[in-house]
PDB file of C-alpha atoms and ligand atoms in Angstrom:
ATOM      1  CA  MET A 112    -103.616  95.561 100.788  1.00 46.00           C
ATOM      2  CA  ALA A 113    -100.279  97.030 102.226  1.00 47.00           C
ATOM      3  CA  VAL A 114     -99.803 100.518 101.547  1.00 51.00           C
ATOM      4  CA  ALA A 115     -96.905 101.184  99.272  1.00 53.00           C
ATOM      5  CA  ALA A 116     -95.275 104.457  97.895  1.00 85.00           C
ATOM      6  CA  ARG A 117     -96.505 104.987  94.670  1.00 97.00           C
ATOM      7  CA  THR A 118     -95.039 108.366  92.789  1.00 97.00           C
ATOM      8  CA  PRO A 119     -97.831 110.160  91.182  1.00 98.00           C
ATOM      9  CA  LEU A 120     -97.939 110.634  87.644  1.00 98.00           C
ATOM     10  CA  ILE A 121     -99.297 113.350  85.647  1.00 98.00           C
ATOM     11  CA  ALA A 122     -99.554 112.159  81.882  1.00 98.00           C
ATOM     12  CA  GLY A 123    -100.556 114.338  79.056  1.00 98.00           C
ATOM     13  CA  ASN A 124    -102.012 112.599  75.840  1.00 98.00           C
ATOM     14  CA  TRP A 125    -101.723 115.078  73.558  1.00 98.00           C
ATOM     15  CA  LYS A 126    -103.435 113.261  70.645  1.00 98.00           C
ATOM     16  CA  MET A 127    -103.434 114.370  67.243  1.00 98.00           C
ATOM     17  CA  ASN A 128    -102.543 117.760  68.857  1.00 98.00           C
ATOM     18  CA  LEU A 129     -99.077 119.940  67.780  1.00 98.00           C
ATOM     19  CA  ASP A 130     -96.447 119.820  65.403  1.00 98.00           C
ATOM     20  CA  HIS A 131     -92.952 119.440  66.201  1.00 98.00           C
ATOM     21  CA  LEU A 132     -91.885 122.823  66.489  1.00 98.00           C
ATOM     22  CA  GLN A 133     -95.250 123.619  68.704  1.00 98.00           C
ATOM     23  CA  ALA A 134     -94.184 120.570  70.837  1.00 98.00           C
ATOM     24  CA  VAL A 135     -90.743 122.042  71.415  1.00 98.00           C
ATOM     25  CA  ALA A 136     -92.298 125.362  72.315  1.00 98.00           C
ATOM     26  CA  PHE A 137     -95.068 123.839  74.664  1.00 98.00           C
ATOM     27  CA  VAL A 138     -92.535 121.708  76.374  1.00 98.00           C
ATOM     28  CA  GLN A 139     -90.130 124.559  77.217  1.00 98.00           C
ATOM     29  CA  LYS A 140     -93.125 126.606  78.507  1.00 98.00           C
ATOM     30  CA  LEU A 141     -94.236 123.846  80.562  1.00 98.00           C
ATOM     31  CA  HIS A 142     -90.967 123.032  82.213  1.00 98.00           C
ATOM     32  CA  TRP A 143     -90.703 127.081  82.788  1.00 97.00           C
ATOM     33  CA  THR A 144     -93.658 127.202  84.000  1.00 97.00           C
ATOM     34  CA  LEU A 145     -93.018 124.528  86.647  1.00 97.00           C
ATOM     35  CA  LYS A 146     -89.480 125.904  87.691  1.00 96.00           C
ATOM     36  CA  ASP A 147     -91.212 129.432  88.007  1.00 96.00           C
ATOM     37  CA  ALA A 148     -93.208 127.754  90.829  1.00 95.00           C
ATOM     38  CA  LYS A 149     -90.468 125.972  92.476  1.00 94.00           C
ATOM     39  CA  HIS A 150     -92.488 122.586  91.588  1.00 93.00           C
ATOM     40  CA  GLU A 151     -90.395 119.697  93.085  1.00 89.00           C
ATOM     41  CA  SER A 152     -89.942 117.278  90.209  1.00 86.00           C
ATOM     42  CA  GLU A 153     -89.185 114.262  92.437  1.00 90.00           C
ATOM     43  CA  SER A 154     -92.761 114.357  94.091  1.00 93.00           C
ATOM     44  CA  VAL A 155     -94.860 114.168  91.127  1.00 97.00           C
ATOM     45  CA  GLU A 156     -93.597 112.361  87.531  1.00 97.00           C
ATOM     46  CA  THR A 157     -94.579 114.360  84.530  1.00 98.00           C
ATOM     47  CA  ALA A 158     -94.774 112.249  81.033  1.00 98.00           C
ATOM     48  CA  VAL A 159     -95.982 113.998  77.691  1.00 98.00           C
ATOM     49  CA  PHE A 160     -97.198 111.517  74.891  1.00 99.00           C
ATOM     50  CA  PRO A 161     -96.973 113.526  71.722  1.00 98.00           C
ATOM     51  CA  PRO A 162     -97.596 112.518  68.263  1.00 98.00           C
ATOM     52  CA  PHE A 163     -94.648 110.133  66.453  1.00 98.00           C
ATOM     53  CA  THR A 164     -93.469 113.011  64.239  1.00 98.00           C
ATOM     54  CA  ASP A 165     -92.619 115.214  67.444  1.00 98.00           C
ATOM     55  CA  ILE A 166     -90.839 112.635  69.598  1.00 98.00           C
ATOM     56  CA  ARG A 167     -87.537 112.996  68.351  1.00 98.00           C
ATOM     57  CA  SER A 168     -87.523 116.573  68.620  1.00 98.00           C
ATOM     58  CA  VAL A 169     -89.018 116.489  72.105  1.00 98.00           C
ATOM     59  CA  GLN A 170     -86.358 113.703  73.101  1.00 98.00           C
ATOM     60  CA  THR A 171     -83.802 116.163  72.180  1.00 98.00           C
ATOM     61  CA  LEU A 172     -84.692 119.036  73.860  1.00 98.00           C
ATOM     62  CA  ILE A 173     -85.480 117.115  77.230  1.00 98.00           C
ATOM     63  CA  ASP A 174     -82.003 115.521  76.772  1.00 98.00           C
ATOM     64  CA  ALA A 175     -80.471 118.701  76.232  1.00 98.00           C
ATOM     65  CA  ASP A 176     -81.913 120.883  78.717  1.00 97.00           C
ATOM     66  CA  LYS A 177     -81.832 118.088  81.253  1.00 97.00           C
ATOM     67  CA  ILE A 178     -85.920 118.506  81.599  1.00 98.00           C
ATOM     68  CA  PRO A 179     -87.215 116.278  84.140  1.00 97.00           C
ATOM     69  CA  PHE A 180     -90.473 115.078  81.988  1.00 98.00           C
ATOM     70  CA  ALA A 181     -90.577 111.385  80.844  1.00 98.00           C
ATOM     71  CA  LEU A 182     -91.340 110.828  77.251  1.00 98.00           C
ATOM     72  CA  GLY A 183     -93.884 108.375  75.534  1.00 98.00           C
ATOM     73  CA  ALA A 184     -95.967 107.645  72.585  1.00 98.00           C
ATOM     74  CA  GLN A 185     -99.798 107.346  72.149  1.00 98.00           C
ATOM     75  CA  ASP A 186     -99.846 103.602  70.354  1.00 98.00           C
ATOM     76  CA  LEU A 187     -97.309 101.090  69.033  1.00 98.00           C
ATOM     77  CA  SER A 188     -97.325  98.165  66.597  1.00 98.00           C
ATOM     78  CA  VAL A 189     -97.766  94.519  67.799  1.00 98.00           C
ATOM     79  CA  HIS A 190     -94.639  93.613  65.295  1.00 98.00           C
ATOM     80  CA  ASP A 191     -91.115  94.291  65.395  1.00 98.00           C
ATOM     81  CA  SER A 192     -90.316  95.319  61.877  1.00 98.00           C
ATOM     82  CA  GLY A 193     -91.221  94.201  58.395  1.00 98.00           C
ATOM     83  CA  ALA A 194     -93.611  95.387  55.498  1.00 98.00           C
ATOM     84  CA  TYR A 195     -96.427  96.745  58.232  1.00 98.00           C
ATOM     85  CA  THR A 196     -97.000 100.040  56.167  1.00 98.00           C
ATOM     86  CA  GLY A 197     -97.647 102.945  58.792  1.00 97.00           C
ATOM     87  CA  GLU A 198     -96.776 101.079  61.591  1.00 98.00           C
ATOM     88  CA  VAL A 199     -94.273 102.311  64.269  1.00 98.00           C
ATOM     89  CA  SER A 200     -92.351  99.516  66.397  1.00 98.00           C
ATOM     90  CA  GLY A 201     -91.736  99.635  69.974  1.00 98.00           C
ATOM     91  CA  ALA A 202     -87.873  99.223  69.158  1.00 98.00           C
ATOM     92  CA  PHE A 203     -87.846 102.751  67.544  1.00 98.00           C
ATOM     93  CA  LEU A 204     -89.598 104.223  70.305  1.00 98.00           C
ATOM     94  CA  ALA A 205     -86.879 102.918  72.734  1.00 98.00           C
ATOM     95  CA  LYS A 206     -84.351 104.093  70.991  1.00 98.00           C
ATOM     96  CA  LEU A 207     -85.997 107.587  71.425  1.00 98.00           C
ATOM     97  CA  ASP A 208     -85.881 107.011  74.853  1.00 98.00           C
ATOM     98  CA  ALA A 209     -89.578 106.673  74.943  1.00 98.00           C
ATOM     99  CA  THR A 210     -90.455 105.373  78.546  1.00 98.00           C
ATOM    100  CA  TYR A 211     -94.303 104.628  78.054  1.00 99.00           C
ATOM    101  CA  VAL A 212     -96.475 104.226  75.662  1.00 99.00           C
ATOM    102  CA  ILE A 213    -100.574 104.144  75.808  1.00 99.00           C
ATOM    103  CA  ILE A 214    -102.098 101.219  74.841  1.00 98.00           C
ATOM    104  CA  GLY A 215    -105.711 100.554  73.799  1.00 98.00           C
ATOM    105  CA  HIS A 216    -106.898 104.009  74.435  1.00 98.00           C
ATOM    106  CA  SER A 217    -110.629 104.317  73.748  1.00 98.00           C
ATOM    107  CA  GLU A 218    -110.338 106.473  70.557  1.00 98.00           C
ATOM    108  CA  ARG A 219    -108.455 103.560  69.079  1.00 98.00           C
ATOM    109  CA  ARG A 220    -110.388 100.982  70.290  1.00 98.00           C
ATOM    110  CA  GLU A 221    -113.626 102.887  68.700  1.00 97.00           C
ATOM    111  CA  TYR A 222    -111.730 104.039  65.153  1.00 97.00           C
ATOM    112  CA  HIS A 223    -109.465 101.521  64.513  1.00 97.00           C
ATOM    113  CA  ALA A 224    -110.808  98.787  66.130  1.00 96.00           C
ATOM    114  CA  GLU A 225    -108.746  97.618  68.477  1.00 98.00           C
ATOM    115  CA  SER A 226    -109.893  94.298  70.464  1.00 98.00           C
ATOM    116  CA  ASP A 227    -108.898  93.341  73.485  1.00 98.00           C
ATOM    117  CA  ALA A 228    -106.767  90.819  72.190  1.00 98.00           C
ATOM    118  CA  VAL A 229    -105.066  93.403  69.953  1.00 98.00           C
ATOM    119  CA  VAL A 230    -104.396  95.626  72.692  1.00 98.00           C
ATOM    120  CA  ALA A 231    -102.980  92.366  74.880  1.00 98.00           C
ATOM    121  CA  ALA A 232    -100.539  91.852  71.833  1.00 98.00           C
ATOM    122  CA  LYS A 233     -99.489  95.632  71.908  1.00 98.00           C
ATOM    123  CA  VAL A 234     -98.951  95.231  75.842  1.00 98.00           C
ATOM    124  CA  LYS A 235     -96.405  92.425  75.370  1.00 98.00           C
ATOM    125  CA  ALA A 236     -94.516  93.997  72.324  1.00 98.00           C
ATOM    126  CA  ALA A 237     -94.390  96.950  74.588  1.00 98.00           C
ATOM    127  CA  LEU A 238     -93.150  94.784  77.306  1.00 98.00           C
ATOM    128  CA  LYS A 239     -90.578  93.270  74.888  1.00 98.00           C
ATOM    129  CA  HIS A 240     -89.064  96.647  74.115  1.00 98.00           C
ATOM    130  CA  GLY A 241     -88.323  97.748  77.697  1.00 98.00           C
ATOM    131  CA  LEU A 242     -91.471 100.271  77.448  1.00 98.00           C
ATOM    132  CA  VAL A 243     -93.922 100.575  80.201  1.00 99.00           C
ATOM    133  CA  PRO A 244     -97.695 100.078  78.910  1.00 99.00           C
ATOM    134  CA  VAL A 245    -100.022 102.703  79.903  1.00 99.00           C
ATOM    135  CA  ILE A 246    -103.423 100.010  79.411  1.00 99.00           C
ATOM    136  CA  CYS A 247    -106.455 102.117  79.097  1.00 98.00           C
ATOM    137  CA  VAL A 248    -109.573 100.411  79.951  1.00 98.00           C
ATOM    138  CA  GLY A 249    -113.155 102.304  80.634  1.00 98.00           C
ATOM    139  CA  GLU A 250    -116.664 101.607  79.862  1.00 98.00           C
ATOM    140  CA  THR A 251    -119.397 103.478  77.542  1.00 97.00           C
ATOM    141  CA  ALA A 252    -122.375 105.235  78.911  1.00 97.00           C
ATOM    142  CA  ALA A 253    -124.211 102.259  77.645  1.00 97.00           C
ATOM    143  CA  ASP A 254    -122.323  99.778  79.562  1.00 97.00           C
ATOM    144  CA  LEU A 255    -122.422 101.839  82.536  1.00 96.00           C
ATOM    145  CA  GLU A 256    -126.120 101.750  82.166  1.00 96.00           C
ATOM    146  CA  GLU A 257    -126.590  97.770  81.189  1.00 97.00           C
ATOM    147  CA  HIS A 258    -123.185  96.761  83.486  1.00 95.00           C
ATOM    148  CA  GLY A 259    -122.568  99.355  85.913  1.00 94.00           C
ATOM    149  CA  ALA A 260    -119.058 100.834  86.016  1.00 94.00           C
ATOM    150  CA  SER A 261    -116.533  98.230  86.963  1.00 97.00           C
ATOM    151  CA  ALA A 262    -117.590  95.185  84.895  1.00 97.00           C
ATOM    152  CA  VAL A 263    -116.325  96.059  81.426  1.00 98.00           C
ATOM    153  CA  PRO A 264    -112.987  97.599  82.690  1.00 98.00           C
ATOM    154  CA  VAL A 265    -112.185  94.891  84.597  1.00 98.00           C
ATOM    155  CA  SER A 266    -112.975  92.287  81.913  1.00 98.00           C
ATOM    156  CA  GLN A 267    -110.578  94.757  79.381  1.00 98.00           C
ATOM    157  CA  LEU A 268    -107.795  94.931  82.343  1.00 98.00           C
ATOM    158  CA  GLU A 269    -108.203  90.787  82.473  1.00 98.00           C
ATOM    159  CA  ALA A 270    -107.585  90.343  78.832  1.00 98.00           C
ATOM    160  CA  ALA A 271    -104.888  93.072  78.501  1.00 98.00           C
ATOM    161  CA  LEU A 272    -102.930  91.227  81.209  1.00 98.00           C
ATOM    162  CA  GLU A 273    -103.059  87.497  80.206  1.00 96.00           C
ATOM    163  CA  GLY A 274     -99.678  86.652  80.016  1.00 95.00           C
ATOM    164  CA  VAL A 275     -97.894  89.327  81.440  1.00 98.00           C
ATOM    165  CA  PRO A 276     -95.286  88.489  84.078  1.00 98.00           C
ATOM    166  CA  ALA A 277     -95.608  89.148  87.472  1.00 98.00           C
ATOM    167  CA  SER A 278     -92.650  91.133  87.417  1.00 97.00           C
ATOM    168  CA  ALA A 279     -93.713  93.624  84.860  1.00 98.00           C
ATOM    169  CA  ASP A 280     -93.847  97.417  84.923  1.00 98.00           C
ATOM    170  CA  ILE A 281     -97.160  98.463  83.872  1.00 98.00           C
ATOM    171  CA  VAL A 282     -99.483 101.259  84.543  1.00 99.00           C
ATOM    172  CA  VAL A 283    -103.130 101.250  84.307  1.00 99.00           C
ATOM    173  CA  ALA A 284    -105.395 103.988  83.147  1.00 98.00           C
ATOM    174  CA  TYR A 285    -109.117 104.062  84.109  1.00 98.00           C
ATOM    175  CA  GLU A 286    -111.063 106.317  81.476  1.00 98.00           C
ATOM    176  CA  PRO A 287    -114.798 105.960  81.235  1.00 98.00           C
ATOM    177  CA  VAL A 288    -115.415 106.515  77.393  1.00 98.00           C
ATOM    178  CA  TRP A 289    -118.348 108.885  78.719  1.00 97.00           C
ATOM    179  CA  ALA A 290    -116.247 111.081  80.754  1.00 98.00           C
ATOM    180  CA  ILE A 291    -113.418 111.582  77.614  1.00 97.00           C
ATOM    181  CA  GLY A 292    -113.328 115.016  76.423  1.00 96.00           C
ATOM    182  CA  SER A 293    -117.045 115.533  77.711  1.00 96.00           C
ATOM    183  CA  GLY A 294    -116.396 118.073  80.689  1.00 95.00           C
ATOM    184  CA  GLN A 295    -118.420 115.536  82.665  1.00 96.00           C
ATOM    185  CA  ALA A 296    -115.612 113.764  84.544  1.00 97.00           C
ATOM    186  CA  ALA A 297    -116.299 110.781  87.088  1.00 97.00           C
ATOM    187  CA  THR A 298    -117.312 111.496  90.485  1.00 98.00           C
ATOM    188  CA  PRO A 299    -113.675 110.705  92.421  1.00 98.00           C
ATOM    189  CA  GLN A 300    -116.000 108.019  94.370  1.00 98.00           C
ATOM    190  CA  GLN A 301    -116.692 106.740  91.236  1.00 97.00           C
ATOM    191  CA  ALA A 302    -112.848 106.761  89.546  1.00 98.00           C
ATOM    192  CA  GLN A 303    -111.850 105.565  93.618  1.00 98.00           C
ATOM    193  CA  ASP A 304    -114.375 102.508  93.213  1.00 98.00           C
ATOM    194  CA  VAL A 305    -113.459 101.050  89.965  1.00 98.00           C
ATOM    195  CA  CYS A 306    -109.785 101.984  90.507  1.00 98.00           C
ATOM    196  CA  ALA A 307    -110.091  99.823  93.535  1.00 98.00           C
ATOM    197  CA  ALA A 308    -111.614  96.935  91.327  1.00 98.00           C
ATOM    198  CA  LEU A 309    -108.712  97.208  89.008  1.00 98.00           C
ATOM    199  CA  ARG A 310    -106.067  96.883  91.526  1.00 98.00           C
ATOM    200  CA  GLY A 311    -108.076  93.873  92.582  1.00 98.00           C
ATOM    201  CA  VAL A 312    -107.658  92.494  89.232  1.00 98.00           C
ATOM    202  CA  ILE A 313    -103.663  93.176  89.031  1.00 98.00           C
ATOM    203  CA  ALA A 314    -103.513  91.553  92.438  1.00 98.00           C
ATOM    204  CA  LYS A 315    -105.629  88.345  90.996  1.00 98.00           C
ATOM    205  CA  VAL A 316    -103.367  88.288  87.879  1.00 98.00           C
ATOM    206  CA  LEU A 317     -99.570  89.559  88.990  1.00 98.00           C
ATOM    207  CA  GLY A 318    -100.219  89.048  92.801  1.00 98.00           C
ATOM    208  CA  ASP A 319     -99.923  91.480  95.616  1.00 98.00           C
ATOM    209  CA  GLU A 320     -97.063  92.951  95.566  1.00 98.00           C
ATOM    210  CA  ALA A 321     -97.555  94.198  91.911  1.00 98.00           C
ATOM    211  CA  ALA A 322    -100.941  95.291  93.023  1.00 98.00           C
ATOM    212  CA  ALA A 323     -99.311  97.320  95.431  1.00 98.00           C
ATOM    213  CA  ARG A 324     -96.803  98.920  93.415  1.00 98.00           C
ATOM    214  CA  THR A 325     -98.774  99.297  90.017  1.00 98.00           C
ATOM    215  CA  ARG A 326    -100.039 103.068  89.566  1.00 98.00           C
ATOM    216  CA  ILE A 327    -103.554 103.233  88.478  1.00 98.00           C
ATOM    217  CA  LEU A 328    -104.560 106.635  86.635  1.00 98.00           C
ATOM    218  CA  TYR A 329    -108.136 108.315  86.519  1.00 98.00           C
ATOM    219  CA  GLY A 330    -109.030 110.029  82.704  1.00 98.00           C
ATOM    220  CA  GLY A 331    -112.018 111.966  81.422  1.00 98.00           C
ATOM    221  CA  SER A 332    -111.940 115.561  81.701  1.00 98.00           C
ATOM    222  CA  VAL A 333    -109.574 115.974  84.560  1.00 98.00           C
ATOM    223  CA  LYS A 334    -108.610 119.781  84.755  1.00 98.00           C
ATOM    224  CA  SER A 335    -107.041 121.791  87.597  1.00 97.00           C
ATOM    225  CA  ALA A 336    -110.074 122.502  89.267  1.00 97.00           C
ATOM    226  CA  ASN A 337    -110.833 118.541  89.990  1.00 97.00           C
ATOM    227  CA  ILE A 338    -107.711 116.745  89.898  1.00 98.00           C
ATOM    228  CA  ALA A 339    -106.879 117.382  93.749  1.00 97.00           C
ATOM    229  CA  SER A 340    -110.576 115.570  94.398  1.00 97.00           C
ATOM    230  CA  PHE A 341    -109.063 112.462  92.497  1.00 98.00           C
ATOM    231  CA  MET A 342    -105.775 112.661  94.163  1.00 97.00           C
ATOM    232  CA  ARG A 343    -107.105 112.175  97.510  1.00 96.00           C
ATOM    233  CA  GLU A 344    -108.450 108.443  96.401  1.00 98.00           C
ATOM    234  CA  PRO A 345    -106.377 105.909  97.959  1.00 98.00           C
ATOM    235  CA  ASP A 346    -106.116 103.627  94.268  1.00 98.00           C
ATOM    236  CA  VAL A 347    -106.033 106.462  92.259  1.00 98.00           C
ATOM    237  CA  ASP A 348    -101.918 107.359  91.729  1.00 98.00           C
ATOM    238  CA  GLY A 349    -102.420 109.889  88.936  1.00 98.00           C
ATOM    239  CA  ALA A 350    -104.237 111.076  85.962  1.00 98.00           C
ATOM    240  CA  LEU A 351    -103.966 110.836  81.916  1.00 98.00           C
ATOM    241  CA  VAL A 352    -105.148 114.119  80.709  1.00 98.00           C
ATOM    242  CA  GLY A 353    -106.288 115.061  77.136  1.00 98.00           C
ATOM    243  CA  GLY A 354    -107.902 118.614  76.446  1.00 98.00           C
ATOM    244  CA  ALA A 355    -106.147 120.023  79.621  1.00 98.00           C
ATOM    245  CA  SER A 356    -102.602 119.236  79.192  1.00 98.00           C
ATOM    246  CA  LEU A 357    -102.693 120.942  75.800  1.00 98.00           C
ATOM    247  CA  ASP A 358    -102.347 124.584  78.026  1.00 98.00           C
ATOM    248  CA  ALA A 359     -99.429 124.759  79.965  1.00 98.00           C
ATOM    249  CA  ASN A 360    -100.444 126.793  82.575  1.00 97.00           C
ATOM    250  CA  GLU A 361    -103.373 124.186  83.213  1.00 98.00           C
ATOM    251  CA  PHE A 362    -101.086 121.107  82.863  1.00 98.00           C
ATOM    252  CA  ALA A 363     -98.699 122.788  85.238  1.00 98.00           C
ATOM    253  CA  ALA A 364    -101.771 123.243  87.794  1.00 97.00           C
ATOM    254  CA  ILE A 365    -102.632 119.770  87.318  1.00 98.00           C
ATOM    255  CA  ILE A 366     -99.345 118.504  88.026  1.00 98.00           C
ATOM    256  CA  ARG A 367     -98.632 120.713  90.777  1.00 97.00           C
ATOM    257  CA  PHE A 368    -102.111 119.271  92.438  1.00 96.00           C
ATOM    258  CA  GLU A 369    -100.003 118.486  95.967  1.00 92.00           C
ATOM    259  CA  LYS A 370    -100.550 122.481  96.328  1.00 88.00           C
ATOM    260  CA  HIS A 371    -104.168 122.473  96.285  1.00 75.00           C
ATOM    261  CA  VAL A 372    -104.915 118.736  97.373  1.00 55.00           C
ATOM    262  CA  GLY A 373    -105.583 119.752 101.008  1.00 49.00           C
ATOM    263  CA  VAL A 374    -108.334 122.765 100.012  1.00 42.00           C
TER     264      VAL A 374
HETATM  265  P1  PGA B 465    -109.871 114.434  78.297  1.00 54.48           P
HETATM  266  O1  PGA B 465    -109.086 113.126  77.850  1.00 54.48           O
HETATM  267  O2  PGA B 465    -108.721 114.914  79.766  1.00 54.48           O
HETATM  268  O3  PGA B 465    -109.753 115.411  77.490  1.00 54.48           O
HETATM  269  O4  PGA B 465    -111.336 114.177  78.701  1.00 54.48           O
HETATM  270  C1  PGA B 465    -108.487 111.862  78.317  1.00 54.48           C
HETATM  271  C2  PGA B 465    -107.775 111.009  77.578  1.00 54.48           C
HETATM  272  O5  PGA B 465    -108.584 110.838  76.379  1.00 54.48           O
HETATM  273  O6  PGA B 465    -106.645 110.562  77.822  1.00 54.48           O
END
C-alpha cells in the first residue's frame, strides 16, 4: 500500500473525569508544559476529549490563548434535535468547534448496550454535522481466546463503515478491551497486526486512497514508557489515551514521543 504522510494523532479520552474548572487548569498546564519543552505542534496533532459540561470552557480557552489542541466529545446522539432527554446533538458539538467525536468506545458498548447498528448510526450523525468520528473497535479477552485478535475489530469496523462515503474523514481506534485501564497494553506487534487488518477493511470498503490517508490509533494502557514502541509500527498512526491523559506531564511526554521514538 502506498505510504502516505499521516500526521500522528495523540488523543486524550478523559472519560468522566475533571469538572470544567479542573479542565481549564489542566489544558493550561498541558499547553505550558509542551511550550516549555519547545514541542513543535505541527508535527503531532493533540486532541482532548473532555466531558460535555467542560467543552464550552475548554473551547473558550483554546480560542483565547490560541492553544494548538483539537477538541472532541466522547459521544453524540444519533438524532439532530427533539424529544431525547439527556442526549447531545452533533449540531451542538459542531457549534462548539469540536473537531472529533469518539464513537463506540467499549465502555459505551458495554454499559450502554451500544450495538454495531447504533455505532453505525452515530458515525453517520457525526459526518452529517461535519465532525470526524473516532470509531473505536476492539476484542474482549474472551473474543481473543475464541476468535484471535482481528476478527471482532474487523467485523465491528465493517459494520461501522456501512454506507459511509469514500471521501469521509474518519479516524479508527483499535482498543483491545482487555488492555483498557488494565496496565496490560497489547504488544506493538499485536497492535500492528490488527491495525493492518483494519486498514485492509478501509481499503475494501472505502478504497485505497481512504486507507492510505486514514489514521488508525492504538489504545489501551498507553503511557510515555510504551508509546514510542507503538509509534514505530507502520500502521499505528497515534494513540487514544485514557488514564495517562489525565496527568499533564505524562500526557505531554506521550505527545512528545518523537523525542524518544529512536530510543
Ligand atoms: P487507558 O484507556 O489508556 O486508561 O487504558 C484507553 C481508552 O479507554 O480510551
